Coordinates of C-alpha atoms in Angstrom, one line a residue:
X1 CA 76.6 115.5 136.5
X2 CA 73.9 114.1 134.9
X3 CA 73.3 117.5 132.8
X4 CA 76.7 116.5 131.0
X5 CA 75.0 114.2 129.2
X6 CA 71.9 116.0 127.9
X7 CA 74.4 117.9 125.4
X8 CA 76.3 116.5 122.2
X9 CA 79.6 114.4 122.6
X10 CA 83.0 115.5 121.6
X11 CA 84.0 114.6 118.4
X12 CA 87.6 112.4 118.4
X13 CA 90.2 112.7 115.8
X14 CA 91.8 109.5 116.6
X15 CA 95.4 108.7 115.5
X16 CA 97.8 105.4 116.0
X17 CA 96.9 102.2 114.8
X18 CA 93.4 102.4 115.7
X19 CA 92.7 105.6 114.1
X20 CA 94.6 104.0 110.7
X21 CA 92.7 100.5 110.7
X22 CA 88.8 102.9 111.4
X23 CA 89.9 104.7 108.5
X24 CA 90.5 101.8 106.4
X25 CA 86.9 100.2 107.6
X26 CA 85.1 103.8 107.0
X27 CA 86.7 103.6 103.4
X28 CA 85.7 100.2 102.9
X29 CA 82.2 100.8 104.3
X30 CA 82.0 104.0 101.8
X31 CA 82.8 101.8 98.9
X32 CA 80.3 99.1 99.9
X33 CA 77.6 101.7 100.0
X34 CA 78.4 103.4 96.7
X35 CA 78.3 99.3 95.6
X36 CA 74.7 98.8 97.1
X37 CA 73.6 101.9 95.2
X38 CA 75.0 101.1 91.8
X39 CA 74.0 97.6 91.5
X40 CA 70.7 98.2 93.3
X41 CA 70.7 95.4 95.7
X42 CA 67.0 94.6 96.2
X43 CA 66.5 94.0 100.0
X44 CA 66.4 97.9 101.0
X45 CA 65.4 96.6 104.5
X46 CA 68.8 94.6 104.9
X47 CA 70.9 97.6 103.0
X48 CA 69.2 100.1 105.5
X49 CA 70.3 97.7 108.5
X50 CA 73.6 97.2 107.6
X51 CA 74.2 101.1 106.7
X52 CA 72.8 102.1 110.2
X53 CA 74.4 99.1 112.1
X54 CA 77.9 100.1 110.4
X55 CA 77.5 103.8 111.1
X56 CA 77.0 103.7 114.6
X57 CA 79.8 101.5 115.2
X58 CA 82.2 104.1 113.7
X59 CA 79.8 106.8 115.6
X60 CA 80.0 105.2 119.1
X61 CA 84.1 105.5 118.5
X62 CA 84.5 108.8 117.5
X63 CA 82.0 110.7 119.1
X64 CA 82.1 110.8 122.9
X65 CA 79.4 110.6 125.6
X66 CA 80.0 114.1 126.7
X67 CA 81.9 117.3 125.5
X68 CA 84.4 116.3 128.3
X69 CA 85.0 112.8 126.7
X70 CA 88.8 111.8 126.4
X71 CA 90.5 111.1 123.1
X72 CA 90.1 107.6 122.7
X73 CA 87.1 105.4 123.5
X74 CA 86.0 104.4 126.5
X75 CA 84.6 100.9 127.6
X76 CA 81.5 102.1 127.1
X77 CA 82.1 103.4 123.8
X78 CA 83.4 100.3 122.9
X79 CA 80.7 98.4 123.9
X80 CA 78.0 100.2 122.4
X81 CA 80.0 99.7 118.8
X82 CA 80.1 96.3 119.3
X83 CA 76.4 96.0 119.9
X84 CA 75.8 98.0 117.1
X85 CA 78.1 95.5 115.0
X86 CA 76.4 92.3 116.6
X87 CA 72.9 93.9 115.7
X88 CA 73.9 94.1 112.2
X89 CA 74.9 90.5 112.5
X90 CA 72.2 89.0 113.6
X91 CA 70.0 90.6 110.9
X92 CA 72.4 89.8 108.5
X93 CA 72.2 86.1 109.8
X94 CA 68.5 85.9 109.9
X95 CA 67.7 88.0 106.8
X96 CA 66.0 85.0 105.1
X97 CA 63.5 85.3 107.9
X98 CA 63.9 89.1 108.0
X99 CA 62.9 88.8 104.3
X100 CA 59.3 86.6 104.8
X101 CA 58.6 88.2 108.2
X102 CA 55.0 89.5 107.9
X103 CA 54.6 92.6 110.2
X104 CA 52.4 92.4 113.1
X105 CA 50.7 88.5 112.1
X106 CA 53.7 86.7 113.6
X107 CA 55.0 87.4 116.8
X108 CA 58.9 88.5 117.4
X109 CA 61.2 85.9 119.1
X110 CA 63.0 86.8 121.7
X111 CA 66.3 87.4 120.0
X112 CA 64.3 89.6 117.5
X113 CA 63.1 91.8 120.3
X114 CA 66.0 91.9 122.0
X115 CA 68.4 93.2 118.9
X116 CA 65.4 95.0 117.9
X117 CA 65.1 97.1 121.2
X118 CA 68.9 97.4 121.7
X119 CA 68.9 98.9 117.9
X120 CA 66.0 101.6 119.3
X121 CA 68.2 102.4 122.3
X122 CA 71.5 102.7 120.2
X123 CA 69.3 105.0 117.8
X124 CA 68.6 107.5 120.8
X125 CA 71.9 107.5 121.9
X126 CA 73.4 108.2 118.6
X127 CA 71.1 111.2 118.0
X128 CA 71.8 112.5 121.6
X129 CA 75.5 112.6 120.9
X130 CA 75.7 113.7 117.3
X131 CA 72.5 116.2 117.7
X132 CA 72.1 117.2 121.4
X133 CA 69.1 117.0 123.5
X134 CA 66.5 118.6 121.1
X135 CA 65.9 115.8 118.4
X136 CA 66.1 113.4 120.9
X137 CA 63.7 114.3 123.3
X138 CA 61.4 114.9 120.6
X139 CA 61.8 111.2 119.6
X140 CA 61.5 110.0 123.5
X141 CA 58.4 111.9 123.6
X142 CA 56.6 110.1 120.5
X143 CA 57.9 106.8 121.6
X144 CA 56.4 107.3 125.0
X145 CA 53.4 108.4 123.3
X146 CA 53.3 105.1 121.5
X147 CA 53.8 102.8 124.4
X148 CA 51.5 104.7 126.7
X149 CA 49.3 106.9 124.7
X150 CA 46.2 104.6 125.4
X151 CA 46.0 105.7 128.6
X152 CA 45.6 109.7 127.1
X153 CA 41.7 110.3 126.7
X154 CA 40.4 111.1 123.4
X155 CA 40.8 112.9 121.1
X156 CA 44.7 112.5 121.4
X157 CA 44.7 108.8 123.0
X158 CA 44.8 106.1 120.7
X159 CA 44.7 102.2 121.1
X160 CA 46.8 99.8 123.1
X161 CA 50.0 99.3 121.7
X162 CA 51.6 96.0 122.8
X163 CA 55.8 96.4 122.9
X164 CA 56.0 93.8 120.5
X165 CA 54.1 95.6 117.6
X166 CA 56.3 98.3 118.8
X167 CA 59.7 96.9 118.2
X168 CA 58.1 95.2 114.9
X169 CA 56.8 98.3 113.2
X170 CA 59.6 100.8 114.3
X171 CA 62.4 98.0 113.6
X172 CA 61.1 95.1 111.0
X173 CA 59.4 97.5 108.4
X174 CA 60.5 100.6 106.2
X175 CA 58.0 102.5 107.9
X176 CA 60.2 103.3 110.9
X177 CA 64.1 103.4 111.5
X178 CA 64.7 102.1 107.9
X179 CA 61.9 104.2 106.4
X180 CA 62.4 107.3 103.8
X181 CA 65.1 109.5 105.6
X182 CA 67.7 106.7 106.3
X183 CA 67.1 105.2 102.6
X184 CA 67.8 108.7 101.7
X185 CA 70.6 109.4 103.6
X186 CA 72.3 106.0 102.6
X187 CA 71.9 106.4 98.8
X188 CA 71.7 110.1 97.2
X189 CA 73.2 111.7 100.4
X190 CA 75.9 109.5 100.9
X191 CA 76.7 109.8 97.3
X192 CA 76.5 113.7 97.0
X193 CA 78.5 114.2 100.4
X194 CA 81.3 111.2 98.9
X195 CA 81.4 114.1 95.6
X196 CA 81.7 116.7 98.2
X197 CA 84.3 114.9 100.1
X198 CA 86.4 114.2 97.4
X199 CA 85.8 117.9 96.4
X200 CA 87.2 119.4 99.0
X201 CA 89.9 117.1 99.4
X202 CA 91.4 118.0 95.9
X203 CA 91.0 121.4 96.8
X204 CA 87.5 122.6 95.6
X205 CA 86.6 124.7 98.7
X206 CA 89.6 126.9 98.0
X207 CA 88.8 127.1 94.3
X208 CA 85.0 128.6 95.5
X209 CA 86.4 130.9 97.6
X210 CA 88.9 132.3 94.9
X211 CA 86.1 132.4 92.2
X212 CA 83.8 134.2 94.4
X213 CA 86.7 137.0 94.9
X214 CA 87.4 137.0 91.4
X215 CA 83.7 137.7 90.4
X216 CA 82.9 140.2 93.3
X217 CA 85.9 140.8 95.6
X218 CA 86.8 144.5 93.9
X219 CA 83.2 145.6 94.4
X220 CA 82.2 148.0 97.3
X221 CA 82.2 145.5 100.5
X222 CA 84.3 142.8 98.5
X223 CA 84.7 140.8 101.0
X224 CA 81.3 140.2 102.2
X225 CA 80.0 139.4 98.4
X226 CA 82.8 137.1 98.6
X227 CA 81.6 135.2 101.6
X228 CA 77.7 135.3 99.8
X229 CA 78.9 133.6 97.0
X230 CA 81.6 131.2 98.6
X231 CA 79.1 130.1 101.5
X232 CA 76.5 129.8 98.8
X233 CA 78.5 127.0 96.5
X234 CA 80.3 125.6 99.5
X235 CA 76.7 125.1 101.6
X236 CA 75.2 123.5 98.1
X237 CA 77.5 120.7 98.3
X238 CA 77.8 120.3 102.5
X239 CA 74.0 121.1 103.1
X240 CA 74.6 121.7 106.5
X241 CA 74.7 125.8 107.7
X242 CA 76.7 125.0 110.7
X243 CA 79.3 123.3 109.2
X244 CA 79.6 126.0 106.2
X245 CA 80.1 128.6 108.8
X246 CA 82.6 127.0 110.5
X247 CA 84.5 126.2 107.1
X248 CA 83.9 129.4 105.1
X249 CA 83.8 131.9 107.7
X250 CA 86.9 131.0 109.4
X251 CA 87.9 132.5 106.5
X252 CA 85.8 135.4 105.5
X253 CA 84.4 137.0 108.9
X254 CA 88.1 138.1 109.8
X255 CA 88.2 139.5 106.4
X256 CA 84.8 141.6 106.5
X257 CA 85.8 142.6 110.2
X258 CA 89.1 144.1 108.8
X259 CA 87.3 146.0 106.2
X260 CA 85.4 148.0 108.4
X261 CA 81.7 145.5 108.8
X262 CA 81.2 145.4 112.8
X263 CA 81.6 141.8 113.9
X264 CA 77.7 141.6 114.3
X265 CA 76.9 142.2 110.7
X266 CA 80.2 140.2 109.6
X267 CA 78.7 137.0 111.1
X268 CA 75.6 137.5 110.1
X269 CA 76.3 137.9 106.6
X270 CA 78.3 134.4 106.9
X271 CA 75.2 132.8 108.8
X272 CA 73.2 134.1 106.0
X273 CA 74.3 133.1 103.1
X274 CA 75.6 129.7 104.8
X275 CA 71.9 129.0 105.4
X276 CA 70.9 129.4 102.3
X277 CA 73.5 126.5 100.4
X278 CA 70.9 123.6 101.0
X279 CA 68.2 125.2 98.9
X280 CA 70.6 125.9 96.1
X281 CA 70.8 123.6 92.9
X282 CA 71.7 121.7 91.4
X283 CA 73.0 119.5 94.5
X284 CA 70.9 120.8 97.2
X285 CA 71.2 119.5 100.7
X286 CA 70.0 115.9 102.0
X287 CA 66.4 117.7 102.8
X288 CA 65.7 118.3 99.3
X289 CA 66.4 114.6 98.7
X290 CA 64.2 113.7 101.3
X291 CA 61.5 115.8 100.2
X292 CA 61.6 114.2 96.8
X293 CA 61.5 110.8 97.8
X294 CA 58.7 111.5 100.5
X295 CA 56.4 113.4 98.1
X296 CA 57.2 111.1 95.0
X297 CA 58.3 114.0 93.1
X298 CA 61.1 113.5 90.4
X299 CA 64.4 115.3 92.2
X300 CA 64.8 117.1 89.1
X301 CA 61.5 118.7 89.1
X302 CA 62.8 119.7 92.4
X303 CA 65.9 121.5 91.3
X304 CA 64.5 122.8 88.4
X305 CA 61.6 124.5 90.9
X306 CA 64.2 125.4 93.7
X307 CA 66.2 127.6 91.2
X308 CA 64.4 130.8 91.3
X309 CA 63.9 131.0 94.6
X310 CA 67.6 130.4 95.6
X311 CA 68.7 133.2 93.1
X312 CA 66.4 135.3 94.6
X313 CA 67.2 134.7 98.4
X314 CA 70.7 135.2 97.4
X315 CA 70.1 138.4 95.8
X316 CA 68.4 139.8 98.4
X317 CA 71.4 139.4 100.8
X318 CA 73.8 140.7 98.2
X319 CA 71.8 143.7 97.6
X320 CA 71.8 144.2 101.5
X321 CA 75.5 143.9 101.6
X322 CA 75.9 146.2 98.3
X323 CA 73.8 149.1 100.3
X324 CA 75.3 148.7 103.7
X325 CA 79.1 148.8 101.8
X326 CA 78.3 152.1 99.6
X327 CA 76.7 153.9 102.4
X328 CA 79.7 153.0 104.8
X329 CA 81.9 153.9 102.2
X330 CA 83.8 150.5 102.6
X331 CA 86.2 149.4 99.7
X332 CA 86.7 146.2 98.0
X333 CA 89.8 144.0 97.8
X334 CA 92.7 145.3 95.4
X335 CA 94.2 142.0 95.0
X336 CA 92.2 139.5 93.6
X337 CA 92.8 137.3 90.2
X338 CA 91.0 137.9 87.0
X339 CA 87.4 135.3 86.6
X340 CA 89.1 134.0 83.5
X341 CA 92.5 133.0 85.2
X342 CA 90.8 131.8 87.9
X343 CA 88.3 129.6 86.2
X344 CA 91.6 128.7 84.0
X345 CA 93.3 127.9 86.8
X346 CA 90.2 126.0 88.5
X347 CA 88.6 124.6 85.6
X348 CA 88.9 120.8 86.6
X349 CA 86.3 121.7 89.5
X350 CA 84.3 123.3 87.1
X351 CA 84.0 120.0 84.9
X352 CA 81.9 117.8 87.6
X353 CA 79.6 120.3 88.4
X354 CA 78.7 121.0 84.7
X355 CA 78.4 117.1 84.4
X356 CA 76.1 116.9 87.6
X357 CA 74.1 119.6 85.9
X358 CA 74.0 117.8 82.2
X359 CA 73.2 114.4 84.1
X360 CA 70.2 115.8 85.7
X361 CA 68.9 117.4 82.6
X362 CA 69.2 114.1 80.5
X363 CA 67.3 112.8 83.3
X364 CA 69.5 110.6 85.1
X365 CA 68.5 109.2 88.8
X366 CA 70.4 111.0 91.6
X367 CA 72.5 108.3 92.5
X368 CA 74.0 108.1 88.8
X369 CA 74.2 111.8 89.1
X370 CA 76.4 111.8 92.2
X371 CA 78.7 108.9 90.9
X372 CA 79.3 110.5 87.5
X373 CA 80.2 113.9 89.3
X374 CA 82.6 111.9 91.6
X375 CA 84.2 109.9 89.1
X376 CA 84.6 113.2 86.7
X377 CA 85.9 114.8 89.7
X378 CA 88.5 112.1 90.0
X379 CA 89.5 111.9 86.2
X380 CA 90.4 116.0 86.4
X381 CA 91.7 116.0 89.4
X382 CA 94.6 113.7 87.9
X383 CA 95.5 116.4 85.4
X384 CA 97.4 118.9 87.6
X385 CA 100.1 117.7 90.3
X386 CA 98.3 120.5 92.8
X387 CA 95.0 118.8 92.5
X388 CA 96.3 115.1 92.3
X389 CA 95.3 112.9 95.2
X390 CA 97.7 109.9 96.3
X391 CA 96.3 106.7 97.3
X392 CA 96.4 107.7 100.8
X393 CA 94.7 111.1 99.9
X394 CA 91.9 109.2 98.2
X395 CA 91.6 106.8 100.9
X396 CA 91.2 109.6 103.6
X397 CA 88.8 111.4 101.4
X398 CA 86.4 108.2 100.9
X399 CA 86.6 107.6 104.5
X400 CA 85.8 111.2 105.7
X401 CA 82.5 110.4 103.9
X402 CA 81.4 108.2 105.9
X403 CA 82.4 110.4 108.9
X404 CA 80.6 113.4 107.5
X405 CA 77.5 110.9 107.6
X406 CA 77.5 110.1 111.3
X407 CA 75.2 113.2 112.3
X408 CA 73.2 112.8 109.3
X409 CA 72.6 108.8 109.9
X410 CA 71.3 109.2 113.4
X411 CA 69.1 112.3 112.8
X412 CA 67.2 110.3 109.6
X413 CA 66.9 107.2 111.5
X414 CA 65.4 109.5 114.7
X415 CA 63.2 111.1 111.8
X416 CA 62.1 107.6 110.9
X417 CA 61.1 106.6 114.2
X418 CA 59.0 109.7 114.7
X419 CA 57.4 108.6 111.5
X420 CA 56.8 105.0 112.1
X421 CA 55.1 106.0 115.6
X422 CA 53.0 108.6 113.9
X423 CA 51.8 106.6 111.5
X424 CA 51.5 103.7 114.1
X425 CA 49.2 105.9 116.2
X426 CA 47.6 108.1 113.4
X427 CA 48.8 111.4 115.6
X428 CA 50.0 113.2 112.4
X429 CA 46.3 113.0 111.1
X430 CA 45.3 114.2 114.6
X431 CA 47.7 117.1 114.5
X432 CA 46.9 118.4 111.1
X433 CA 43.3 118.6 112.4
X434 CA 44.1 120.2 115.1
X435 CA 46.0 122.8 113.0
X436 CA 43.5 123.4 110.5
X437 CA 41.0 124.2 113.4
X438 CA 43.2 126.5 115.2
X439 CA 44.1 128.2 111.9
X440 CA 40.5 128.0 110.8
X441 CA 39.4 128.6 107.0
X442 CA 41.9 131.2 106.1
X443 CA 45.0 130.0 104.4
X444 CA 47.4 132.9 105.4
X445 CA 46.8 131.9 108.9
X446 CA 47.1 128.2 108.1
X447 CA 50.6 128.9 106.4
X448 CA 51.6 131.4 109.1
X449 CA 50.9 128.7 111.6
X450 CA 52.8 126.2 109.4
X451 CA 55.9 128.6 109.3
X452 CA 55.9 128.8 113.0
X453 CA 55.6 125.2 113.9
X454 CA 58.3 124.2 111.5
X455 CA 60.6 127.0 112.6
X456 CA 60.0 125.4 116.4
X457 CA 60.3 122.2 114.8
X458 CA 63.6 122.9 113.6
X459 CA 65.6 124.7 116.1
X460 CA 68.4 122.9 117.5
X461 CA 67.7 120.2 114.9
X462 CA 69.1 119.3 111.8
X463 CA 67.3 120.5 108.3
X464 CA 66.5 117.2 107.4
X465 CA 64.5 116.3 110.8
X466 CA 63.1 119.6 110.8
X467 CA 61.4 118.7 107.1
X468 CA 60.2 115.6 107.8
X469 CA 58.5 116.4 111.2
X470 CA 56.6 119.4 109.4
X471 CA 55.7 117.4 106.8
X472 CA 54.5 114.7 108.7
X473 CA 52.7 116.7 111.1
X474 CA 51.6 120.1 109.5
X475 CA 51.8 118.6 105.9
X476 CA 48.1 117.0 105.5
X477 CA 46.7 120.1 107.1
X478 CA 48.3 122.4 104.1
X479 CA 47.0 119.7 101.6
X480 CA 43.8 119.8 103.1
X481 CA 43.7 123.4 102.2
X482 CA 44.1 122.2 98.3
X483 CA 47.6 123.9 97.8
X484 CA 50.0 121.9 95.7
X485 CA 52.6 119.3 97.0
X486 CA 55.4 121.1 95.3
X487 CA 54.6 124.4 96.9
X488 CA 53.4 123.1 99.8
X489 CA 56.7 120.9 100.8
X490 CA 58.9 123.5 99.5
X491 CA 57.5 126.0 101.9
X492 CA 57.9 124.0 104.5
X493 CA 61.5 122.8 103.7
X494 CA 62.7 126.7 103.4
X495 CA 61.4 127.2 107.4
X496 CA 63.1 124.1 107.9
X497 CA 66.6 125.6 106.6
X498 CA 65.8 129.0 108.2
X499 CA 65.6 127.6 111.6
X500 CA 69.0 127.0 111.8
X501 CA 69.4 131.2 111.8
X502 CA 66.6 131.9 113.7
X503 CA 66.9 132.9 117.7
X504 CA 66.6 131.8 120.4
X505 CA 68.7 128.5 119.6
X506 CA 70.0 129.6 116.1
X507 CA 72.6 126.9 115.8
X508 CA 74.4 128.3 112.9
X509 CA 74.6 132.1 114.6
X510 CA 76.5 130.3 117.6
X511 CA 79.0 128.7 115.2
X512 CA 79.4 132.7 113.8
X513 CA 79.6 134.0 117.2
X514 CA 82.8 131.7 118.4
X515 CA 84.6 133.1 115.0
X516 CA 83.3 136.6 115.0
X517 CA 84.0 137.2 118.8
X518 CA 80.6 138.8 119.1
X519 CA 77.2 137.6 121.3
X520 CA 75.1 135.2 119.0
X521 CA 71.8 136.4 119.6
X522 CA 73.0 139.9 117.9
X523 CA 74.2 137.8 115.0
X524 CA 71.1 135.8 114.7
X525 CA 68.6 138.8 114.7
X526 CA 71.1 140.7 111.8
X527 CA 70.9 137.2 110.1
X528 CA 67.2 137.3 110.4
X529 CA 67.1 140.7 108.7
X530 CA 69.6 139.6 105.9
X531 CA 67.8 136.4 105.1
X532 CA 64.4 138.3 104.8
X533 CA 63.8 137.2 101.2
X534 CA 64.0 133.7 102.5
X535 CA 61.4 134.4 105.1
X536 CA 58.9 136.0 102.6
X537 CA 59.6 133.8 99.5
X538 CA 57.7 130.7 101.0
X539 CA 54.6 132.7 101.3
X540 CA 55.1 134.2 97.2
X541 CA 55.7 130.8 95.6
X542 CA 52.8 129.5 97.5
X543 CA 50.8 132.6 96.4
X544 CA 52.4 132.5 92.7
X545 CA 53.7 129.0 91.7
X546 CA 55.2 130.2 88.6
X547 CA 58.4 131.2 90.8
X548 CA 58.5 127.4 91.2
X549 CA 58.7 126.8 87.7
X550 CA 55.0 126.0 87.7
X551 CA 53.4 127.6 84.5
X552 CA 54.2 128.6 81.1
X553 CA 57.4 130.6 80.1
X554 CA 55.8 133.7 79.9
X555 CA 54.8 133.5 83.3
X556 CA 57.5 131.9 84.6
X557 CA 59.7 134.7 83.1
X558 CA 57.4 137.1 84.5
X559 CA 57.2 135.5 87.9
X560 CA 61.3 135.6 88.1
X561 CA 61.6 139.1 86.8
X562 CA 59.2 140.2 89.5
X563 CA 61.0 138.5 91.9
X564 CA 64.2 140.4 91.4
X565 CA 62.0 143.8 91.6
X566 CA 60.3 142.7 94.8
X567 CA 63.9 141.5 96.1
X568 CA 65.1 145.2 95.1
X569 CA 62.5 146.8 96.9
X570 CA 62.4 144.6 99.8
X571 CA 66.3 145.1 100.5
X572 CA 66.3 148.7 99.7
X573 CA 63.4 149.3 102.5
X574 CA 65.2 147.4 105.3
X575 CA 68.9 148.7 104.3
X576 CA 68.2 152.6 103.0
X577 CA 67.6 155.1 105.8
X578 CA 63.6 156.6 104.3
X579 CA 60.6 157.7 105.9
X580 CA 58.2 155.0 107.4
X581 CA 55.7 155.9 104.8
X582 CA 58.2 155.7 102.1
X583 CA 59.0 152.1 103.5
X584 CA 55.8 150.7 103.7
X585 CA 55.0 152.1 99.7
X586 CA 58.3 149.9 98.7
X587 CA 56.6 146.6 100.6
X588 CA 53.6 147.0 98.8
X589 CA 55.0 147.2 95.6
X590 CA 57.3 144.4 96.2
X591 CA 54.1 142.3 96.8
X592 CA 52.5 143.7 93.7
X593 CA 55.4 142.9 91.5
X594 CA 55.0 139.0 92.3
X595 CA 51.7 139.2 92.6
X596 CA 49.7 136.2 90.3
X597 CA 47.6 138.7 88.8
X598 CA 49.3 139.4 85.6
X599 CA 48.7 142.9 84.6
X600 CA 49.7 144.5 88.2
X601 CA 52.5 142.1 88.2
X602 CA 53.4 143.3 84.9
X603 CA 52.7 147.0 85.3
X604 CA 54.6 147.0 88.6
X605 CA 57.6 145.4 87.3
X606 CA 57.5 147.4 83.7
X607 CA 57.5 150.8 85.8
X608 CA 60.1 149.5 88.5
X609 CA 62.6 148.3 85.9
X610 CA 62.1 151.7 83.7
X611 CA 62.6 153.7 86.9
X612 CA 65.9 151.7 87.9
X613 CA 67.0 152.2 84.5
X614 CA 66.6 156.1 84.6
X615 CA 68.5 155.8 87.9
X616 CA 71.3 154.1 86.9
X617 CA 71.8 156.4 83.9
X618 CA 71.7 159.5 86.2
X619 CA 74.8 158.2 87.9
X620 CA 73.4 155.9 90.9
X621 CA 71.3 159.0 92.5
X622 CA 69.7 157.0 94.7
X623 CA 72.6 155.9 96.8
X624 CA 73.0 157.5 100.1
X625 CA 76.4 159.3 101.0
X626 CA 78.9 157.4 102.7
X627 CA 78.5 158.2 106.8
X628 CA 80.5 157.3 109.5
X629 CA 79.6 154.9 112.3
X630 CA 80.0 151.2 112.9
X631 CA 78.3 148.4 110.4

């Protein structure tokens, strides 16, 4: 019986009067968050507290304690929701004392200890219900280390921390629950999720699928290419590989199977494409906002840096899909609308993305960029009857934002607990020192170890939590090796993303397995192959930062073209039938094409481009002939 409480809880869809009341509360809460961000309420700690308490109240009513939970909230659910509201009311009533409180200087009162401990317990339960045991166990271990780590001998032990100081640091400062992750969740992430909710409500997901079909549907293996583009576009806004697979995969995977792709390959294409969405500018996922806030790097700089690697990631998947389609003789889709007609019918969805891009280029903060995008979407959606939202649909769309934030807020609050605990005990520096010691003096060994640790931390975890844990535990070790801040953190972000498709957990693969009716591990292994570019890219842009738009324009241009050549060679080496000697040569040339040695990179790139042009003019003689067999 106890095992039932180790997994995630069941997400409820509450109807009736209670459901309508909660929808109104969710919408009102979302509007308050928008107001708090636009008018920049001064007390960041109080805003974070009210945000978390409001989210928790809704979370415990909408997410049951177990997967077998009933359709209506239980007494325990109501009790936890009421406790969350009580915490919020207490903190609001005592906000003046909270503002003047000096951490660790004055002891906490009994009431402060009680409500602080209650909020800590609520955070653990909210994390368990929304993300499962992985992150919950990690957080619990770190909290236990804070309280009893003084019993551990040096060098891992630390000084004694009493319970009052423990609660004071984790709850009543911006170093714990209400640290950078929850601040980002309550601002940038929430506002972009609002944009995504309104876009979906107006029909944006359907438009993205239609646009992807118009662009690639008629080419060989069209449905798989549709999955790549539509999942990338939708994932850019959703930022969640698992939800992206569930949303777009329910359409694309069955179509790919009907065309002739195996269930394994169809599911893997969707998983690989969905995983990369959170790294695709201009929106990117919540982890990118945390990266910008945590490192102090302007979000616009992060967006520009992410563009070339994201395009190369999807190019790698696209080429592998195309090669397999040609090899198996798979055709495209016959009936698709022309691109111009699709854009003409769906221009109302293009305009908000253009507005977001321009606002980023001009230099507006992510807060205003998201607001401008939402306002422009509301304005353009009113111009067509099929996309015009009624007051009820608009209210539901706004309320849906709060619902989508439930797992994000829980994960970010839990990550804040880990950060606060690591700061309190100094474990982050000890862990980084241990990583550096194990890796030795070699940068390659250090990066390999950092990648492995990040993937392990991310198994079964949301991307934001995986990234922030890696940044705190491994980041200082990478920094001590002399690597630049942006490449180092983009390195960690990519592997935090890729943990969603990496066996043995591979949460995105399990979501695809249910749709494809295939073994999740087979899908995961194939998706790793399709996403091979993503596993190689972080090492490349640490080696050659020009791929992150760091350098002169000629350097960036050469890196981009060299990246295209390298990805093409890698995809051919993975997908085409050839000798191992030739395969090894392709991989060596791929590495040379993105080398920071300008002469080497330029020479290999030029030769590859000329050879590619020759093959193209000769009628693509390099393609393998169609053959039978499952994909």
